[in-house]
Each structure stands twice: as C-alpha cells, then as structure tokens.
C-alpha positions as protocol buffer text, in pm:
chain_id: "A"
residue {
  index: 1
  type: MET
  ca { x: -1212 y: -1906 z: -505 }
}
residue {
  index: 2
  type: ALA
  ca { x: -1428 y: -1725 z: -290 }
}
residue {
  index: 3
  type: ILE
  ca { x: -1339 y: -1374 z: -178 }
}
residue {
  index: 4
  type: ALA
  ca { x: -1255 y: -1484 z: 193 }
}
residue {
  index: 5
  type: ASP
  ca { x: -935 y: -1729 z: -9 }
}
residue {
  index: 6
  type: LYS
  ca { x: -800 y: -1397 z: -179 }
}
residue {
  index: 7
  type: LEU
  ca { x: -773 y: -1181 z: 122 }
}
residue {
  index: 8
  type: VAL
  ca { x: -607 y: -1410 z: 339 }
}
residue {
  index: 9
  type: LEU
  ca { x: -289 y: -1448 z: 256 }
}
residue {
  index: 10
  type: GLN
  ca { x: -164 y: -1869 z: 213 }
}
residue {
  index: 11
  type: ARG
  ca { x: 161 y: -1785 z: 205 }
}
residue {
  index: 12
  type: GLN
  ca { x: 419 y: -1891 z: 491 }
}
residue {
  index: 13
  type: ARG
  ca { x: 110 y: -2080 z: 628 }
}
residue {
  index: 14
  type: HIS
  ca { x: 329 y: -2271 z: 881 }
}
residue {
  index: 15
  type: LEU
  ca { x: 395 y: -1968 z: 1102 }
}
residue {
  index: 16
  type: LYS
  ca { x: -49 y: -1912 z: 1083 }
}
residue {
  index: 17
  type: TRP
  ca { x: -322 y: -2057 z: 1321 }
}
residue {
  index: 18
  type: ARG
  ca { x: -596 y: -2067 z: 1117 }
}
residue {
  index: 19
  type: TRP
  ca { x: -803 y: -1933 z: 1401 }
}
residue {
  index: 20
  type: LEU
  ca { x: -702 y: -1608 z: 1290 }
}
residue {
  index: 21
  type: ASP
  ca { x: -752 y: -1628 z: 942 }
}
residue {
  index: 22
  type: TRP
  ca { x: -1123 y: -1449 z: 1057 }
}
residue {
  index: 23
  type: LEU
  ca { x: -893 y: -1135 z: 1216 }
}
residue {
  index: 24
  type: GLU
  ca { x: -724 y: -1117 z: 898 }
}
residue {
  index: 25
  type: LEU
  ca { x: -1002 y: -1124 z: 638 }
}
residue {
  index: 26
  type: ALA
  ca { x: -1161 y: -860 z: 890 }
}
residue {
  index: 27
  type: LEU
  ca { x: -890 y: -647 z: 916 }
}
residue {
  index: 28
  type: MET
  ca { x: -833 y: -656 z: 521 }
}
residue {
  index: 29
  type: ILE
  ca { x: -1175 y: -600 z: 469 }
}
residue {
  index: 30
  type: LEU
  ca { x: -1151 y: -327 z: 759 }
}
residue {
  index: 31
  type: CYS
  ca { x: -871 y: -173 z: 525 }
}
residue {
  index: 32
  type: GLY
  ca { x: -1060 y: -185 z: 229 }
}
residue {
  index: 33
  type: VAL
  ca { x: -1376 y: 5 z: 312 }
}
residue {
  index: 34
  type: LEU
  ca { x: -1112 y: 300 z: 489 }
}
residue {
  index: 35
  type: CYS
  ca { x: -918 y: 343 z: 222 }
}
residue {
  index: 36
  type: PHE
  ca { x: -1215 y: 362 z: 24 }
}
residue {
  index: 37
  type: GLY
  ca { x: -1365 y: 616 z: 234 }
}
residue {
  index: 38
  type: PHE
  ca { x: -1074 y: 777 z: 308 }
}
residue {
  index: 39
  type: SER
  ca { x: -1052 y: 835 z: -116 }
}
residue {
  index: 40
  type: LEU
  ca { x: -1401 y: 911 z: -106 }
}
residue {
  index: 41
  type: SER
  ca { x: -1363 y: 1206 z: 158 }
}
residue {
  index: 42
  type: VAL
  ca { x: -1111 y: 1388 z: 0 }
}
residue {
  index: 43
  type: THR
  ca { x: -1308 y: 1407 z: -317 }
}
residue {
  index: 44
  type: ALA
  ca { x: -1614 y: 1538 z: -145 }
}
residue {
  index: 45
  type: ASP
  ca { x: -1391 y: 1793 z: 22 }
}
residue {
  index: 46
  type: ILE
  ca { x: -1220 y: 1887 z: -355 }
}
residue {
  index: 47
  type: VAL
  ca { x: -1509 y: 1932 z: -466 }
}
residue {
  index: 48
  type: THR
  ca { x: -1654 y: 2096 z: -196 }
}
residue {
  index: 49
  type: ARG
  ca { x: -1433 y: 2313 z: -188 }
}
residue {
  index: 50
  type: THR
  ca { x: -1421 y: 2376 z: -595 }
}
residue {
  index: 51
  type: ILE
  ca { x: -1812 y: 2507 z: -582 }
}
residue {
  index: 52
  type: GLY
  ca { x: -1715 y: 2764 z: -315 }
}
residue {
  index: 53
  type: HIS
  ca { x: -1916 y: 2565 z: -6 }
}
residue {
  index: 54
  type: PRO
  ca { x: -1637 y: 2384 z: 169 }
}
residue {
  index: 55
  type: TRP
  ca { x: -1757 y: 2092 z: 426 }
}
residue {
  index: 56
  type: LEU
  ca { x: -1480 y: 2173 z: 697 }
}
residue {
  index: 57
  type: TRP
  ca { x: -1562 y: 1843 z: 907 }
}
residue {
  index: 58
  type: LEU
  ca { x: -1459 y: 1686 z: 583 }
}
residue {
  index: 59
  type: GLN
  ca { x: -1068 y: 1734 z: 680 }
}
residue {
  index: 60
  type: GLU
  ca { x: -1161 y: 1544 z: 1001 }
}
residue {
  index: 61
  type: VAL
  ca { x: -1319 y: 1191 z: 873 }
}
residue {
  index: 62
  type: THR
  ca { x: -1022 y: 1216 z: 595 }
}
residue {
  index: 63
  type: SER
  ca { x: -768 y: 1267 z: 854 }
}
residue {
  index: 64
  type: THR
  ca { x: -943 y: 965 z: 1099 }
}
residue {
  index: 65
  type: LEU
  ca { x: -1008 y: 723 z: 812 }
}
residue {
  index: 66
  type: PHE
  ca { x: -622 y: 817 z: 703 }
}
residue {
  index: 67
  type: ILE
  ca { x: -495 y: 711 z: 1065 }
}
residue {
  index: 68
  type: TYR
  ca { x: -729 y: 401 z: 1104 }
}
residue {
  index: 69
  type: ALA
  ca { x: -576 y: 338 z: 788 }
}
residue {
  index: 70
  type: ILE
  ca { x: -271 y: 346 z: 834 }
}
residue {
  index: 71
  type: PHE
  ca { x: -254 y: 114 z: 1128 }
}
residue {
  index: 72
  type: ILE
  ca { x: -456 y: -124 z: 1097 }
}
residue {
  index: 73
  type: GLY
  ca { x: -318 y: -218 z: 800 }
}
residue {
  index: 74
  type: THR
  ca { x: -6 y: -174 z: 1038 }
}
residue {
  index: 75
  type: ALA
  ca { x: -102 y: -536 z: 1176 }
}
residue {
  index: 76
  type: VAL
  ca { x: -251 y: -666 z: 863 }
}
residue {
  index: 77
  type: ALA
  ca { x: 52 y: -650 z: 734 }
}
residue {
  index: 78
  type: THR
  ca { x: 243 y: -824 z: 1039 }
}
residue {
  index: 79
  type: ARG
  ca { x: 54 y: -1101 z: 998 }
}
residue {
  index: 80
  type: ARG
  ca { x: 84 y: -1147 z: 622 }
}
residue {
  index: 81
  type: ASN
  ca { x: 469 y: -1086 z: 695 }
}
residue {
  index: 82
  type: ASP
  ca { x: 460 y: -713 z: 460 }
}
residue {
  index: 83
  type: HIS
  ca { x: 604 y: -530 z: 685 }
}
residue {
  index: 84
  type: LEU
  ca { x: 977 y: -414 z: 671 }
}
residue {
  index: 85
  type: TYR
  ca { x: 1137 y: -669 z: 868 }
}
residue {
  index: 86
  type: LEU
  ca { x: 1413 y: -736 z: 659 }
}
residue {
  index: 87
  type: THR
  ca { x: 1302 y: -1029 z: 489 }
}
residue {
  index: 88
  type: ALA
  ca { x: 1628 y: -1035 z: 273 }
}
residue {
  index: 89
  type: ILE
  ca { x: 1867 y: -1101 z: 535 }
}
residue {
  index: 90
  type: SER
  ca { x: 1676 y: -1386 z: 690 }
}
residue {
  index: 91
  type: GLU
  ca { x: 1567 y: -1559 z: 387 }
}
residue {
  index: 92
  type: ALA
  ca { x: 1920 y: -1571 z: 242 }
}
residue {
  index: 93
  type: MET
  ca { x: 2038 y: -1739 z: 512 }
}
residue {
  index: 94
  type: HIS
  ca { x: 1936 y: -2112 z: 650 }
}
residue {
  index: 95
  type: GLY
  ca { x: 1972 y: -2348 z: 949 }
}
residue {
  index: 96
  type: VAL
  ca { x: 2045 y: -2172 z: 1306 }
}
residue {
  index: 97
  type: PRO
  ca { x: 2173 y: -1857 z: 1194 }
}
residue {
  index: 98
  type: ARG
  ca { x: 1813 y: -1794 z: 1020 }
}
residue {
  index: 99
  type: ILE
  ca { x: 1647 y: -1882 z: 1323 }
}
residue {
  index: 100
  type: ILE
  ca { x: 1853 y: -1667 z: 1566 }
}
residue {
  index: 101
  type: VAL
  ca { x: 1820 y: -1352 z: 1323 }
}
residue {
  index: 102
  type: GLU
  ca { x: 1411 y: -1493 z: 1258 }
}
residue {
  index: 103
  type: ILE
  ca { x: 1363 y: -1447 z: 1694 }
}
residue {
  index: 104
  type: ILE
  ca { x: 1570 y: -1148 z: 1719 }
}
residue {
  index: 105
  type: ILE
  ca { x: 1383 y: -968 z: 1431 }
}
residue {
  index: 106
  type: ARG
  ca { x: 1038 y: -1067 z: 1578 }
}
residue {
  index: 107
  type: LEU
  ca { x: 1188 y: -944 z: 1949 }
}
residue {
  index: 108
  type: ILE
  ca { x: 1230 y: -618 z: 1747 }
}
residue {
  index: 109
  type: VAL
  ca { x: 911 y: -639 z: 1663 }
}
residue {
  index: 110
  type: LEU
  ca { x: 726 y: -713 z: 1979 }
}
residue {
  index: 111
  type: GLY
  ca { x: 964 y: -407 z: 2134 }
}
residue {
  index: 112
  type: VAL
  ca { x: 734 y: -158 z: 1889 }
}
residue {
  index: 113
  type: ALA
  ca { x: 396 y: -325 z: 1994 }
}
residue {
  index: 114
  type: PHE
  ca { x: 468 y: -281 z: 2316 }
}
residue {
  index: 115
  type: CYS
  ca { x: 544 y: 70 z: 2248 }
}
residue {
  index: 116
  type: LEU
  ca { x: 228 y: 110 z: 2056 }
}
residue {
  index: 117
  type: ILE
  ca { x: 72 y: -26 z: 2339 }
}
residue {
  index: 118
  type: TRP
  ca { x: 211 y: 170 z: 2636 }
}
residue {
  index: 119
  type: TYR
  ca { x: 305 y: 500 z: 2446 }
}
residue {
  index: 120
  type: GLY
  ca { x: -25 y: 528 z: 2253 }
}
residue {
  index: 121
  type: TYR
  ca { x: -238 y: 468 z: 2548 }
}
residue {
  index: 122
  type: GLN
  ca { x: -48 y: 752 z: 2714 }
}
residue {
  index: 123
  type: ASN
  ca { x: -140 y: 989 z: 2386 }
}
residue {
  index: 124
  type: TYR
  ca { x: -509 y: 860 z: 2385 }
}
residue {
  index: 125
  type: LEU
  ca { x: -509 y: 965 z: 2750 }
}
residue {
  index: 126
  type: ARG
  ca { x: -361 y: 1291 z: 2674 }
}
residue {
  index: 127
  type: GLY
  ca { x: -635 y: 1313 z: 2397 }
}
residue {
  index: 128
  type: PHE
  ca { x: -955 y: 1367 z: 2582 }
}
residue {
  index: 129
  type: GLY
  ca { x: -777 y: 1729 z: 2685 }
}
residue {
  index: 130
  type: SER
  ca { x: -749 y: 1846 z: 2342 }
}
residue {
  index: 131
  type: PHE
  ca { x: -1038 y: 1846 z: 2072 }
}
residue {
  index: 132
  type: ARG
  ca { x: -1059 y: 1872 z: 1713 }
}
residue {
  index: 133
  type: LEU
  ca { x: -1210 y: 2144 z: 1525 }
}
residue {
  index: 134
  type: PRO
  ca { x: -1449 y: 2194 z: 1393 }
}
residue {
  index: 135
  type: SER
  ca { x: -1658 y: 1941 z: 1545 }
}
residue {
  index: 136
  type: GLY
  ca { x: -1503 y: 1972 z: 1916 }
}
residue {
  index: 137
  type: THR
  ca { x: -1429 y: 1587 z: 1896 }
}
residue {
  index: 138
  type: PRO
  ca { x: -1155 y: 1490 z: 2138 }
}
residue {
  index: 139
  type: ILE
  ca { x: -816 y: 1409 z: 1975 }
}
residue {
  index: 140
  type: ALA
  ca { x: -855 y: 1085 z: 2204 }
}
residue {
  index: 141
  type: SER
  ca { x: -1064 y: 945 z: 1902 }
}
residue {
  index: 142
  type: LEU
  ca { x: -760 y: 958 z: 1686 }
}
residue {
  index: 143
  type: TYR
  ca { x: -553 y: 779 z: 1910 }
}
residue {
  index: 144
  type: ALA
  ca { x: -724 y: 498 z: 2023 }
}
residue {
  index: 145
  type: ILE
  ca { x: -632 y: 271 z: 1740 }
}
residue {
  index: 146
  type: ILE
  ca { x: -317 y: 330 z: 1839 }
}
residue {
  index: 147
  type: PRO
  ca { x: -288 y: 88 z: 2140 }
}
residue {
  index: 148
  type: LEU
  ca { x: -535 y: -128 z: 1958 }
}
residue {
  index: 149
  type: SER
  ca { x: -276 y: -167 z: 1680 }
}
residue {
  index: 150
  type: GLY
  ca { x: -19 y: -263 z: 1888 }
}
residue {
  index: 151
  type: VAL
  ca { x: -227 y: -547 z: 2066 }
}
residue {
  index: 152
  type: LEU
  ca { x: -244 y: -684 z: 1651 }
}
residue {
  index: 153
  type: VAL
  ca { x: 105 y: -639 z: 1584 }
}
residue {
  index: 154
  type: GLY
  ca { x: 196 y: -817 z: 1929 }
}
residue {
  index: 155
  type: LEU
  ca { x: -69 y: -1078 z: 1854 }
}
residue {
  index: 156
  type: PHE
  ca { x: 58 y: -1153 z: 1507 }
}
residue {
  index: 157
  type: THR
  ca { x: 431 y: -1147 z: 1622 }
}
residue {
  index: 158
  type: ILE
  ca { x: 339 y: -1370 z: 1891 }
}
residue {
  index: 159
  type: GLU
  ca { x: 165 y: -1627 z: 1661 }
}
residue {
  index: 160
  type: GLN
  ca { x: 475 y: -1624 z: 1410 }
}
residue {
  index: 161
  type: LEU
  ca { x: 733 y: -1634 z: 1677 }
}
residue {
  index: 162
  type: VAL
  ca { x: 573 y: -1969 z: 1855 }
}
residue {
  index: 163
  type: ASN
  ca { x: 491 y: -2147 z: 1499 }
}
residue {
  index: 164
  type: GLY
  ca { x: 849 y: -2022 z: 1387 }
}
residue {
  index: 165
  type: LEU
  ca { x: 1033 y: -2201 z: 1674 }
}
residue {
  index: 166
  type: ARG
  ca { x: 780 y: -2516 z: 1624 }
}
residue {
  index: 167
  type: ASN
  ca { x: 768 y: -2546 z: 1264 }
}
residue {
  index: 168
  type: GLY
  ca { x: 1095 y: -2404 z: 1155 }
}
residue {
  index: 169
  type: PHE
  ca { x: 1082 y: -2036 z: 984 }
}
residue {
  index: 170
  type: ASP
  ca { x: 1237 y: -2206 z: 676 }
}
residue {
  index: 171
  type: HIS
  ca { x: 991 y: -2354 z: 463 }
}
residue {
  index: 172
  type: PRO
  ca { x: 976 y: -2337 z: 121 }
}
residue {
  index: 173
  type: GLU
  ca { x: 692 y: -2154 z: -57 }
}
residue {
  index: 174
  type: PRO
  ca { x: 438 y: -2377 z: -268 }
}
residue {
  index: 175
  type: LEU
  ca { x: 366 y: -2257 z: -618 }
}
residue {
  index: 176
  type: ASP
  ca { x: 136 y: -2007 z: -684 }
}
residue {
  index: 177
  type: GLU
  ca { x: -144 y: -2065 z: -890 }
}
residue {
  index: 178
  type: ASP
  ca { x: -220 y: -1761 z: -1062 }
}
residue {
  index: 179
  type: ALA
  ca { x: 117 y: -1715 z: -1167 }
}
residue {
  index: 180
  type: ALA
  ca { x: 210 y: -1796 z: -1519 }
}
residue {
  index: 181
  type: PRO
  ca { x: 370 y: -2100 z: -1584 }
}
residue {
  index: 182
  type: VAL
  ca { x: 748 y: -2103 z: -1640 }
}
residue {
  index: 183
  type: VAL
  ca { x: 841 y: -2219 z: -1971 }
}
residue {
  index: 184
  type: THR
  ca { x: 1177 y: -2380 z: -1984 }
}
residue {
  index: 185
  type: GLU
  ca { x: 1425 y: -2292 z: -2308 }
}
residue {
  index: 186
  type: ALA
  ca { x: 1435 y: -2696 z: -2388 }
}
residue {
  index: 187
  type: GLN
  ca { x: 1057 y: -2660 z: -2420 }
}
residue {
  index: 188
  type: MET
  ca { x: 1032 y: -2322 z: -2619 }
}
residue {
  index: 189
  type: ARG
  ca { x: 1257 y: -2541 z: -2833 }
}
residue {
  index: 190
  type: ALA
  ca { x: 1026 y: -2835 z: -2887 }
}
residue {
  index: 191
  type: GLN
  ca { x: 698 y: -2616 z: -2937 }
}
residue {
  index: 192
  type: PRO
  ca { x: 601 y: -2620 z: -3289 }
}
C-alpha cells in the first residue's frame, strides 16, 4: 500500500471529491513536516540554552511552526471529519433528522470558516505594524495562515455539504482492512 493511500483517509468516501485527495495528501505531509520541525526546534532551543549559548531566533521558528501546524491541521481535520463537530449526535440519528443536524453542523463550520477568513485577514493586515523580536519580521507572517486555513475549511465543508445532500450523510463504513478480524463466541468454541 502506497504512502498516499495511508495518508488520504478513505472513511466517509461518499462525502469527498476524488480531485481533492491530492490536497489532503499535501496537507497531511505538510502537517508532518511542521510537527517534525517544531519538535526539532524545541529540542535545539533546549540544547542551546542548556549549553549556555541560546539561539533566540529558535523561539520565533518554534512559534511559527506550531501556529502553522495548528491551522493546517484544522483544515485537514475538517476534510477527514476528525474535527470536533458533535458526531455523536448526528451519527445516532437516521433519515431526515440526521440530514437536518448534518446541515446545521456544516453551516456552523462554514460560519467559523468565514470568521477565520474575515478576521484572520484583518489581523494579517494589522500585523504589518508589529514586529517579532529579535528578527524584526512583521507579525503578519504568523497571521497569514489563518485566512488560508479558513478558505480550506470552507472548501472542505462545502465539499461535504454538497456530497452529503447528493449521496446522503448516512452511509455504512466499509470494514477496516488493517483491523483484526472479529471472532464470535461460537467461532471460539469451534476452534480446537
């Protein structure tokens, strides 16, 4: 199985467009790189401080990697339906009530995406008036990811909304190929 097949989640396939799988793959790889870079920069920061020669710019790198990982992760979690969106309520329902709840949930997520875009862009523009120390980089470099994340969250939410209305939100999931087979009690008794 290729790495791409493992990173692009096949769960709830009926809510996804295949042409966006490349974006999910790229975002998952980017999240991995950002988290690895974050861990590496924290380790380097600790080591340099311990030996008495701190690299102050590492704190800027660490915070940037952390913030970017959070917002990219938010977008990819939306595509994968791994975000906190009251799944217990909607998955316990069937028929018209489930459709209504699924639509309401996704409209709320769209509202959050709009806020990320609108207010994130405003913060990005204001960020050119503040600077990070010691590099003097505009703080806007941190805020740039927020509206981009909002666009991605909005795109993935619209994808789910359109496909859910077309294909239905309630689909049984295929069995996980990697999961251990379920053995019933009767099968246990029949084994020698």
